[in-house]
PDB file of C-alpha atoms in Angstrom:
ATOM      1  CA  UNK A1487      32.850  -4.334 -10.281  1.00  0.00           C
ATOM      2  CA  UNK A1488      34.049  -7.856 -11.636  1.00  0.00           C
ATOM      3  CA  UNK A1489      31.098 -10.023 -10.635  1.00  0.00           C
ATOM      4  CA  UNK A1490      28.591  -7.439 -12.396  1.00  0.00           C
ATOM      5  CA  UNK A1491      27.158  -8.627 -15.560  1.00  0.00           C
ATOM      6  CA  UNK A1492      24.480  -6.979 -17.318  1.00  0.00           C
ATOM      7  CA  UNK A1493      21.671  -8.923 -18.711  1.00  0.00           C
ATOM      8  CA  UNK A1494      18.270  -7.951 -20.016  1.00  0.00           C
ATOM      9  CA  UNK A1495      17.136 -11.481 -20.442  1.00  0.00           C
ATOM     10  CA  UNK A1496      15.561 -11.848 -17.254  1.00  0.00           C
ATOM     11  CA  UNK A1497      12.962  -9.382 -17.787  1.00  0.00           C
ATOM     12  CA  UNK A1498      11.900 -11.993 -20.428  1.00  0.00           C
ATOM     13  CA  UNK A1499      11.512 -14.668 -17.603  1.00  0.00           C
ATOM     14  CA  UNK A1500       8.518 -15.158 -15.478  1.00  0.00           C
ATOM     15  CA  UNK A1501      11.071 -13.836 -12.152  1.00  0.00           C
ATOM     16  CA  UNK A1502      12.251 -10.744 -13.698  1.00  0.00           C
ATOM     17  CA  UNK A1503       9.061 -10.255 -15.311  1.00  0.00           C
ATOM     18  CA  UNK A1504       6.694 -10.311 -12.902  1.00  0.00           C
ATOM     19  CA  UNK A1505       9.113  -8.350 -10.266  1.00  0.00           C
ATOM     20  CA  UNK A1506       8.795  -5.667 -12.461  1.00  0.00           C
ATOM     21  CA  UNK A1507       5.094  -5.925 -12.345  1.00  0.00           C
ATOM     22  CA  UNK A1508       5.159  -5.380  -8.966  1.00  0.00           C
ATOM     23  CA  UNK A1509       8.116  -2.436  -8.562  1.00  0.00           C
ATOM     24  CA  UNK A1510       5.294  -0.659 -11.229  1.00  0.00           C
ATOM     25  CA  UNK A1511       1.865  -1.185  -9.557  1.00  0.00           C
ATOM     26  CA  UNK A1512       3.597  -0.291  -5.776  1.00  0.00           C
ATOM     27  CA  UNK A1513       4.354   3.015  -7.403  1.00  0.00           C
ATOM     28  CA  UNK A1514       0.113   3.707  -7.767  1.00  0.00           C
ATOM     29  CA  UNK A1515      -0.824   1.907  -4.119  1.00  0.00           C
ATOM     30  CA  UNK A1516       1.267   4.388  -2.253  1.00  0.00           C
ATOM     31  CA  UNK A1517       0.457   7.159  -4.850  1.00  0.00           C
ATOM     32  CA  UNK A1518      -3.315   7.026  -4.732  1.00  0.00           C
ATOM     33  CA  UNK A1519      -3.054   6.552  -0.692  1.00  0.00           C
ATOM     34  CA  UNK A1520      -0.520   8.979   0.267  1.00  0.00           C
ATOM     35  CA  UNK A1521      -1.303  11.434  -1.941  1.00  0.00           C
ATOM     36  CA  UNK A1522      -5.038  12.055  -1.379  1.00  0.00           C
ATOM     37  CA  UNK A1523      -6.754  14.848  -0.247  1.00  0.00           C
ATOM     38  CA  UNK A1524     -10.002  15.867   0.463  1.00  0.00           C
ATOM     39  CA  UNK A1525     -13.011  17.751   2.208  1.00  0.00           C
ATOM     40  CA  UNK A1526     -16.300  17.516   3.582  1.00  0.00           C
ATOM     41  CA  UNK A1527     -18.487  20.357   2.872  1.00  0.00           C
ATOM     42  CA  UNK A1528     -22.142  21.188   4.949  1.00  0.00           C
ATOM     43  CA  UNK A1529     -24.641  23.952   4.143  1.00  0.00           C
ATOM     44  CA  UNK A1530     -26.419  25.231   6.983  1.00  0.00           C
ATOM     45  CA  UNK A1531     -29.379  27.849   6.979  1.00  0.00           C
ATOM     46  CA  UNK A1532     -30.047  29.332  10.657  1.00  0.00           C
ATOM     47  CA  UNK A1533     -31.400  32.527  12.143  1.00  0.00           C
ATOM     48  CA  UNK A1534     -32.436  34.405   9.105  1.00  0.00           C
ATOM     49  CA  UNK A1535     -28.979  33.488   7.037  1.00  0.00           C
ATOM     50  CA  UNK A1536     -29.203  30.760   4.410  1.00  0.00           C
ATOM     51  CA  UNK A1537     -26.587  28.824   2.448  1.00  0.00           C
ATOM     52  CA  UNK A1538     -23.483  28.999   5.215  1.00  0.00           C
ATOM     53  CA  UNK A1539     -20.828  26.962   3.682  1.00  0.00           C
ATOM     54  CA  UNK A1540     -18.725  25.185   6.012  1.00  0.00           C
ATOM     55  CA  UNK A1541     -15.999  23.229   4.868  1.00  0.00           C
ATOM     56  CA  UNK A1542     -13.435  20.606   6.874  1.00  0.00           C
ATOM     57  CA  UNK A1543     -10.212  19.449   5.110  1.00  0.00           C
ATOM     58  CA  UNK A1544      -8.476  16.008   5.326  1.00  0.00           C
ATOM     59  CA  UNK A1545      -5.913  14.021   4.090  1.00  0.00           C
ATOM     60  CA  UNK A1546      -3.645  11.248   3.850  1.00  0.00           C
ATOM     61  CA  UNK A1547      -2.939   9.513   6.644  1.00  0.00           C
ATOM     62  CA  UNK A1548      -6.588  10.415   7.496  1.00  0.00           C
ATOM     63  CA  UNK A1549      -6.570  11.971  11.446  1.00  0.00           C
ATOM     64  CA  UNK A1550     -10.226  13.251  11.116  1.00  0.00           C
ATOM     65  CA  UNK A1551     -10.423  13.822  14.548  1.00  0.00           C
ATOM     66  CA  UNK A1552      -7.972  17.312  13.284  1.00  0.00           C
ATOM     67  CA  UNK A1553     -10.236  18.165  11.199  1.00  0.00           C
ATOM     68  CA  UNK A1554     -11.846  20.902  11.966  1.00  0.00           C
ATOM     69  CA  UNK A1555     -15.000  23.159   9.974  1.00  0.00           C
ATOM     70  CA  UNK A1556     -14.244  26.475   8.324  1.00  0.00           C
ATOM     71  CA  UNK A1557     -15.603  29.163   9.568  1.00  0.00           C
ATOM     72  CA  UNK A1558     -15.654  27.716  12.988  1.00  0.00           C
ATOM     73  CA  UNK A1559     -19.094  26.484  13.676  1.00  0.00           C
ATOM     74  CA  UNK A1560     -19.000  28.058  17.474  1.00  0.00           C
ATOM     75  CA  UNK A1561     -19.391  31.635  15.232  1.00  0.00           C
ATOM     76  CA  UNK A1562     -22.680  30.279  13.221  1.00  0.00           C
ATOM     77  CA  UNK A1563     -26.508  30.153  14.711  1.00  0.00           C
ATOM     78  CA  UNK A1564     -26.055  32.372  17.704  1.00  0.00           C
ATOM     79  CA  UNK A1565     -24.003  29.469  20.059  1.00  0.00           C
ATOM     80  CA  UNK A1566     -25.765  25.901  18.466  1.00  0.00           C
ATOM     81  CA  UNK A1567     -22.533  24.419  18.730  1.00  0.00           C
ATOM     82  CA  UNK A1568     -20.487  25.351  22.124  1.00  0.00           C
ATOM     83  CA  UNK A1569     -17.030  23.810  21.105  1.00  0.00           C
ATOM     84  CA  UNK A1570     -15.645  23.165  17.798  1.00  0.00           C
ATOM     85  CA  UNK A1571     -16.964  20.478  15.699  1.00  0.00           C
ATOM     86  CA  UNK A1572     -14.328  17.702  14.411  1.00  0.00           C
ATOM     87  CA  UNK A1573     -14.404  14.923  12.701  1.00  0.00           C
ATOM     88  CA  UNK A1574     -14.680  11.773  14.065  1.00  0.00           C
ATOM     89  CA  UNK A1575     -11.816   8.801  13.945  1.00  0.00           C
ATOM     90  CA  UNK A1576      -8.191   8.408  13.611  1.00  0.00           C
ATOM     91  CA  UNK A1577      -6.955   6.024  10.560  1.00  0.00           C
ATOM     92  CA  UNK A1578      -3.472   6.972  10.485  1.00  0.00           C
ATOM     93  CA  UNK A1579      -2.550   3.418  11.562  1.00  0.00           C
ATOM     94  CA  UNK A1580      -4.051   1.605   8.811  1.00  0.00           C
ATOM     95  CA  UNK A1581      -3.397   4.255   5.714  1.00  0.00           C
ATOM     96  CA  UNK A1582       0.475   4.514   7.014  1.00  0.00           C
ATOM     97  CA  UNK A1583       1.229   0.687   7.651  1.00  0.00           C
ATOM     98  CA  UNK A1584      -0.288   0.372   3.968  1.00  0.00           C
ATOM     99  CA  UNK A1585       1.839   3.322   2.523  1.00  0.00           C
ATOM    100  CA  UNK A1586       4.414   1.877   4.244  1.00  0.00           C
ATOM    101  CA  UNK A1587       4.221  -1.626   2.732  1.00  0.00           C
ATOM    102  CA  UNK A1588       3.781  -0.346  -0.648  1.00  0.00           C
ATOM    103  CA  UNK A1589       7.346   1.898  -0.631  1.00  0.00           C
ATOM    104  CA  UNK A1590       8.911  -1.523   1.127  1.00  0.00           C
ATOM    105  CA  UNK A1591       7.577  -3.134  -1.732  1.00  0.00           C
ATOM    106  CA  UNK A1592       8.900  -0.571  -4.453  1.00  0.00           C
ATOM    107  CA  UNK A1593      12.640  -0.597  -2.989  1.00  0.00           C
ATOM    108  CA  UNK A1594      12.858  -4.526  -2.369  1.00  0.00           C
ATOM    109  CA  UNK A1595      11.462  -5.321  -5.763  1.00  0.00           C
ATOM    110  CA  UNK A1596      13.770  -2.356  -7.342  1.00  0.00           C
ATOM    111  CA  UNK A1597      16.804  -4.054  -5.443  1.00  0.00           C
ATOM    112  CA  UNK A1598      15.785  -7.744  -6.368  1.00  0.00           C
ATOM    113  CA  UNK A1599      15.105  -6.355 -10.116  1.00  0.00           C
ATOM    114  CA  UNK A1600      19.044  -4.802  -9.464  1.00  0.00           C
ATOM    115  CA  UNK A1601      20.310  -8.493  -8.878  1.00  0.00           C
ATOM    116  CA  UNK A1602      18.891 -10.164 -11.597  1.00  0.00           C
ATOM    117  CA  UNK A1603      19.829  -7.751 -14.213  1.00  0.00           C
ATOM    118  CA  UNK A1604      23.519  -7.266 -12.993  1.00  0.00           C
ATOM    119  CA  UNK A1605      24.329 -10.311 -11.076  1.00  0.00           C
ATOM    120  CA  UNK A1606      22.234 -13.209 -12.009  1.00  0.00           C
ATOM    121  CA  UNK A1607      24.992 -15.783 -12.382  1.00  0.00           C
ATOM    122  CA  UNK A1608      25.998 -15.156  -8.461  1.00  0.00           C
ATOM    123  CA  UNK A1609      21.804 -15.313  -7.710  1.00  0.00           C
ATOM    124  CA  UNK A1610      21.894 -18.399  -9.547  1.00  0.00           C
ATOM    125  CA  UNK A1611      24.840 -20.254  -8.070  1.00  0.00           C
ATOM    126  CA  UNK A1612      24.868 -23.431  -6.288  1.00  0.00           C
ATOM    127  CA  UNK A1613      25.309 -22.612  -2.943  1.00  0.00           C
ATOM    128  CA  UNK A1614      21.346 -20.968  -3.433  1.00  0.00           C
ATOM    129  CA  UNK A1615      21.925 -18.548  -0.748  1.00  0.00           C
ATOM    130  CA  UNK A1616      20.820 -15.185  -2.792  1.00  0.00           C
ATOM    131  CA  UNK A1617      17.628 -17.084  -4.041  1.00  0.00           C
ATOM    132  CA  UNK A1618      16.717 -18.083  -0.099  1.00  0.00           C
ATOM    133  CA  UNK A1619      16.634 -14.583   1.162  1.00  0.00           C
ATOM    134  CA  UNK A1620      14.732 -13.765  -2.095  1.00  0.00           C
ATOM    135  CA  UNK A1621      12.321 -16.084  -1.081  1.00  0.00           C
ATOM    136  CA  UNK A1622      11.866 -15.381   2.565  1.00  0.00           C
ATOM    137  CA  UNK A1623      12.124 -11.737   1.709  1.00  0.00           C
ATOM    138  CA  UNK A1624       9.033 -12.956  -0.909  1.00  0.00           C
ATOM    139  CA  UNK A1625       6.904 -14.340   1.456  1.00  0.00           C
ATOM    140  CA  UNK A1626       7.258 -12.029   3.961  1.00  0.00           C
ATOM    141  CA  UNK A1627       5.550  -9.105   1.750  1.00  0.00           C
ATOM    142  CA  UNK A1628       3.238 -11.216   0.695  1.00  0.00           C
ATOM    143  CA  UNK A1629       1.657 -11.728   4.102  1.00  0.00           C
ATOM    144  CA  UNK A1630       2.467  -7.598   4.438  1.00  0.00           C
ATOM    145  CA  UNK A1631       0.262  -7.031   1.391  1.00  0.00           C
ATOM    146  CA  UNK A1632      -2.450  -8.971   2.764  1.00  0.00           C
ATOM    147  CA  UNK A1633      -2.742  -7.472   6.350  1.00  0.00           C
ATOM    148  CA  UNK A1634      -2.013  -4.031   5.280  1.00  0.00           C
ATOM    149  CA  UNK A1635      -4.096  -4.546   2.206  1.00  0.00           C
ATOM    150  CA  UNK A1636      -7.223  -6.032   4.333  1.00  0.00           C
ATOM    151  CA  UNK A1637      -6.798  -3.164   7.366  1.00  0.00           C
ATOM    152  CA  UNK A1638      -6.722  -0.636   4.761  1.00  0.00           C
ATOM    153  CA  UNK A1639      -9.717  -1.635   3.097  1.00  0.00           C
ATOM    154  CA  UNK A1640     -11.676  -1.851   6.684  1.00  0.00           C
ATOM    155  CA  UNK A1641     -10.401   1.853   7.544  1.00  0.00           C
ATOM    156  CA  UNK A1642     -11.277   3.365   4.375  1.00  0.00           C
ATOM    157  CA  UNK A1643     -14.752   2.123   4.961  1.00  0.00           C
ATOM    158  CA  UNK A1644     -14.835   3.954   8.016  1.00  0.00           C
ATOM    159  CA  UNK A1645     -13.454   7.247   6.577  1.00  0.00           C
ATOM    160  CA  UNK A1646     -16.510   7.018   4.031  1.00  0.00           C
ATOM    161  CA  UNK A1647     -18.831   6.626   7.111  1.00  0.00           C
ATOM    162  CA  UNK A1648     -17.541   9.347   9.481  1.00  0.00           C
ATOM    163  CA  UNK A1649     -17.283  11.743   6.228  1.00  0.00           C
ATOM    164  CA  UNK A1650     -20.689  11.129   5.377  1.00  0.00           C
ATOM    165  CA  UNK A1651     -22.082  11.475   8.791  1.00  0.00           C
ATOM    166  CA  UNK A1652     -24.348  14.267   9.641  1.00  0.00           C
ATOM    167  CA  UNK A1653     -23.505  17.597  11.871  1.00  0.00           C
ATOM    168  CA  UNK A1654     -24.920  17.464  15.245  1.00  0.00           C
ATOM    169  CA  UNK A1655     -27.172  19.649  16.790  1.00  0.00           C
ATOM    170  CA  UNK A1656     -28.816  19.896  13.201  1.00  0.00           C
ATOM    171  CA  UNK A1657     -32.650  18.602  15.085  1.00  0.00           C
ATOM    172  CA  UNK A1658     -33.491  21.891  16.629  1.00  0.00           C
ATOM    173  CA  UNK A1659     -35.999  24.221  14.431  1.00  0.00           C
ATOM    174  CA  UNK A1660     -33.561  27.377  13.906  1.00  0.00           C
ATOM    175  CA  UNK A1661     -31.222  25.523  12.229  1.00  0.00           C
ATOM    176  CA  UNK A1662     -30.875  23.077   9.093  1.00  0.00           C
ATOM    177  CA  UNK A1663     -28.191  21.604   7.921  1.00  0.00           C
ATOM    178  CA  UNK A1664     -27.665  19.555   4.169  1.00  0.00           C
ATOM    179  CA  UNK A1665     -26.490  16.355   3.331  1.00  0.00           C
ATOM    180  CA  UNK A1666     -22.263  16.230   4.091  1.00  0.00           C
ATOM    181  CA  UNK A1667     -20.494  16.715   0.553  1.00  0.00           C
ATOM    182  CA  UNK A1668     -17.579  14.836   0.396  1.00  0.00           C
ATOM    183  CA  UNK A1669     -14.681  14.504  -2.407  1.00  0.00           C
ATOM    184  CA  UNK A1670     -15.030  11.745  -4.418  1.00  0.00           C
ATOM    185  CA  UNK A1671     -13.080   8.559  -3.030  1.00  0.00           C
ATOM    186  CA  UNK A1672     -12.329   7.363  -5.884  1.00  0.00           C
ATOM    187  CA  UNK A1673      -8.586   7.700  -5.613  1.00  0.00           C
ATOM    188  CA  UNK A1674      -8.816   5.487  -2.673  1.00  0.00           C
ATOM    189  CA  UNK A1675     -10.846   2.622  -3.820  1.00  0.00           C
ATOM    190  CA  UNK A1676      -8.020   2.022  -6.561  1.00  0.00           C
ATOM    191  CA  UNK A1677      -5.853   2.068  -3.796  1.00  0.00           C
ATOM    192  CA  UNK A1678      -7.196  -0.745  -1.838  1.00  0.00           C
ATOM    193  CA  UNK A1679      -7.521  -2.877  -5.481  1.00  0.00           C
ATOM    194  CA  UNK A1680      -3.921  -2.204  -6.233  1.00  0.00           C
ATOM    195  CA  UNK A1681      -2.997  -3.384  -2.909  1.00  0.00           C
ATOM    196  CA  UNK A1682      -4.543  -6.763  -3.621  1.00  0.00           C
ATOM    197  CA  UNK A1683      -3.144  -6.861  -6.950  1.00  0.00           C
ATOM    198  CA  UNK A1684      -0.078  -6.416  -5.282  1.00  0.00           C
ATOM    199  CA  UNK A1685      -0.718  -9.309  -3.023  1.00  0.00           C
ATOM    200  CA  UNK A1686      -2.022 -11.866  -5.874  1.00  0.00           C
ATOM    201  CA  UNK A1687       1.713 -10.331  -7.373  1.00  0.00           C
ATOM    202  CA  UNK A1688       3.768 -10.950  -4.738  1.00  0.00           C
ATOM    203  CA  UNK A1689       2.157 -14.512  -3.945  1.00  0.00           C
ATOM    204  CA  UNK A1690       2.661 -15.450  -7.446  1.00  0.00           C
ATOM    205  CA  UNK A1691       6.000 -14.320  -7.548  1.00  0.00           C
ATOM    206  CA  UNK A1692       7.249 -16.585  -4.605  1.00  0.00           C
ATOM    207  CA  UNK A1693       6.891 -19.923  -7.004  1.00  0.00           C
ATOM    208  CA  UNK A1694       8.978 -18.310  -9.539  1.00  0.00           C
ATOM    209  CA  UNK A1695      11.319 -17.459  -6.712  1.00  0.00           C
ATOM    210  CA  UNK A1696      10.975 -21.067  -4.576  1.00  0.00           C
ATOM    211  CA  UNK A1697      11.790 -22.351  -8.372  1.00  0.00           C
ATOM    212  CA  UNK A1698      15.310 -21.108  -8.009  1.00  0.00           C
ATOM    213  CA  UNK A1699      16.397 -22.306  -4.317  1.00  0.00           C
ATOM    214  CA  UNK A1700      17.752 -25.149  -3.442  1.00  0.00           C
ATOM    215  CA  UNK A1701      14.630 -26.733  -2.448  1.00  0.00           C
ATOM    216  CA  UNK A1702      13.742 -27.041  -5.932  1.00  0.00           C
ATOM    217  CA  UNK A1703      16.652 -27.587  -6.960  1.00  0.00           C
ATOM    218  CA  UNK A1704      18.820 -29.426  -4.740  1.00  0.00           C
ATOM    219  CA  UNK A1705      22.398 -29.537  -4.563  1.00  0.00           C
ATOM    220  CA  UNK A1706      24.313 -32.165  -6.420  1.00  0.00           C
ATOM    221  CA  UNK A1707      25.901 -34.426  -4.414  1.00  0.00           C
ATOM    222  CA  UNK A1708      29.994 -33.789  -4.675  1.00  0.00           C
ATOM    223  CA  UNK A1709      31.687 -36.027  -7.236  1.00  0.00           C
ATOM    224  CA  UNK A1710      33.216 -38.870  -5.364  1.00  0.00           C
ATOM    225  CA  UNK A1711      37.129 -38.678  -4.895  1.00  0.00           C
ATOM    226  CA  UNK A1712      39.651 -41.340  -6.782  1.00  0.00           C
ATOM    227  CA  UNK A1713      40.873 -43.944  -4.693  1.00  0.00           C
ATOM    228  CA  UNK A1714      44.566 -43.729  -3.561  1.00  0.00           C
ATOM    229  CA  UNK A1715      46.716 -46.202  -5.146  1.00  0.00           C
TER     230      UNK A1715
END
């Protein structure tokens, strides 16, 4: 292709610099989100048997209200629980707008990181019309990254609290049930911090981008034409 011209310079610059920032940490916010799995685990004594594990699986994007225990609790304490016991909420909204974002954010800052390394003299040229749609594509996932970022954060709080709630029907005397185990969370609390990071990222970013549109930098006015003899 004629116009393509290779240059590693730009990933020396602020623009190319910090774009690559971003294609890196977008990686880990859909990583640690989408790739998470867990379980909550309950011990249960009833009727003469002691120590009954039960176990209930989740994962990304976080329907608990699938979840269901293992062995069925209907089999356990001669008929405490009539139906199966799930668990409760559906977060599949929040976790997959934010997974969502963050991929969005990988492939437009991997395509933007494709420009300025092969054709940063057409980005750059006077007409600004590359470095526009850079910056509107810019702001745009900024304001992503900070809804996604914020509902994420909200519905992960509310996966803690419906993983750590208690069985019911645990009050009556024959039966006792322990304190919900649940996998560490950890994986998801980076998550939510790399999505702000991301945010602060992409936010920053849009100077270094507004720095190369016409706005900044407007266009000269056109040399004025000899008069006719």
């Amino acid at each position: 292709m004629a116009a393509l011209r290779v240059d590693l310079r730009p990933l020396r610059e602020p623009l190319g610099f910090v774009r690559g920032l971003q294609w890196f940490f977008s990686i880990f916010a859909f990583a640690t989100c989408g790739g998470f799995s867990g379980s909550v685990s309950v011990v249960i004594s009833c009727g003469g048997k002691s120590n009954i594990s039960v176990s209930a699986p989740f994962a990304y994007p976080f329907r608990l209200n699938r979840a269901t225990f293992s062995p069925p609790l209907t089999a356990l304490c001669n008929g405490t629980w009539a139906e199966e016991v799930h668990l409760v909420g559906d977060f599949s909204s929040s976790a997959q707008f934010f997974v969502a974002v963050a991929v969005g954010a990988f492939l437009g800052s991997m395509a933007a990181l494709g420009v300025y390394l092969g054709a940063l003299h057409l980005y750059r040229h006077r007409d600004g019309k590359m470095a526009l749609v850079d910056f509107v594509v810019t702001v745009v996932f900024s304001f992503l990254w900070l809804v996604s970022s914020s509902a994420w954060a909200k519905a992960l709080t509310d996966v803690k609290m419906s993983t750590a709630a208690p069985l019911p029907h645990c009050d009556v005397p024959s039966v006792t049930c322990g304190a919900p185990g649940v996998t560490s969370m950890g994986a998801l609390n980076v998550s939510v911090i790399l999505g702000f990071l991301n945010l602060l990222l992409w936010v920053g970013s849009s100077w270094f981008v507004y720095k190369e549109t016409h706005f900044h930098h407007p266009t000269p006015p056109a040399p004025p034409t000899a008069a006719t003899m």
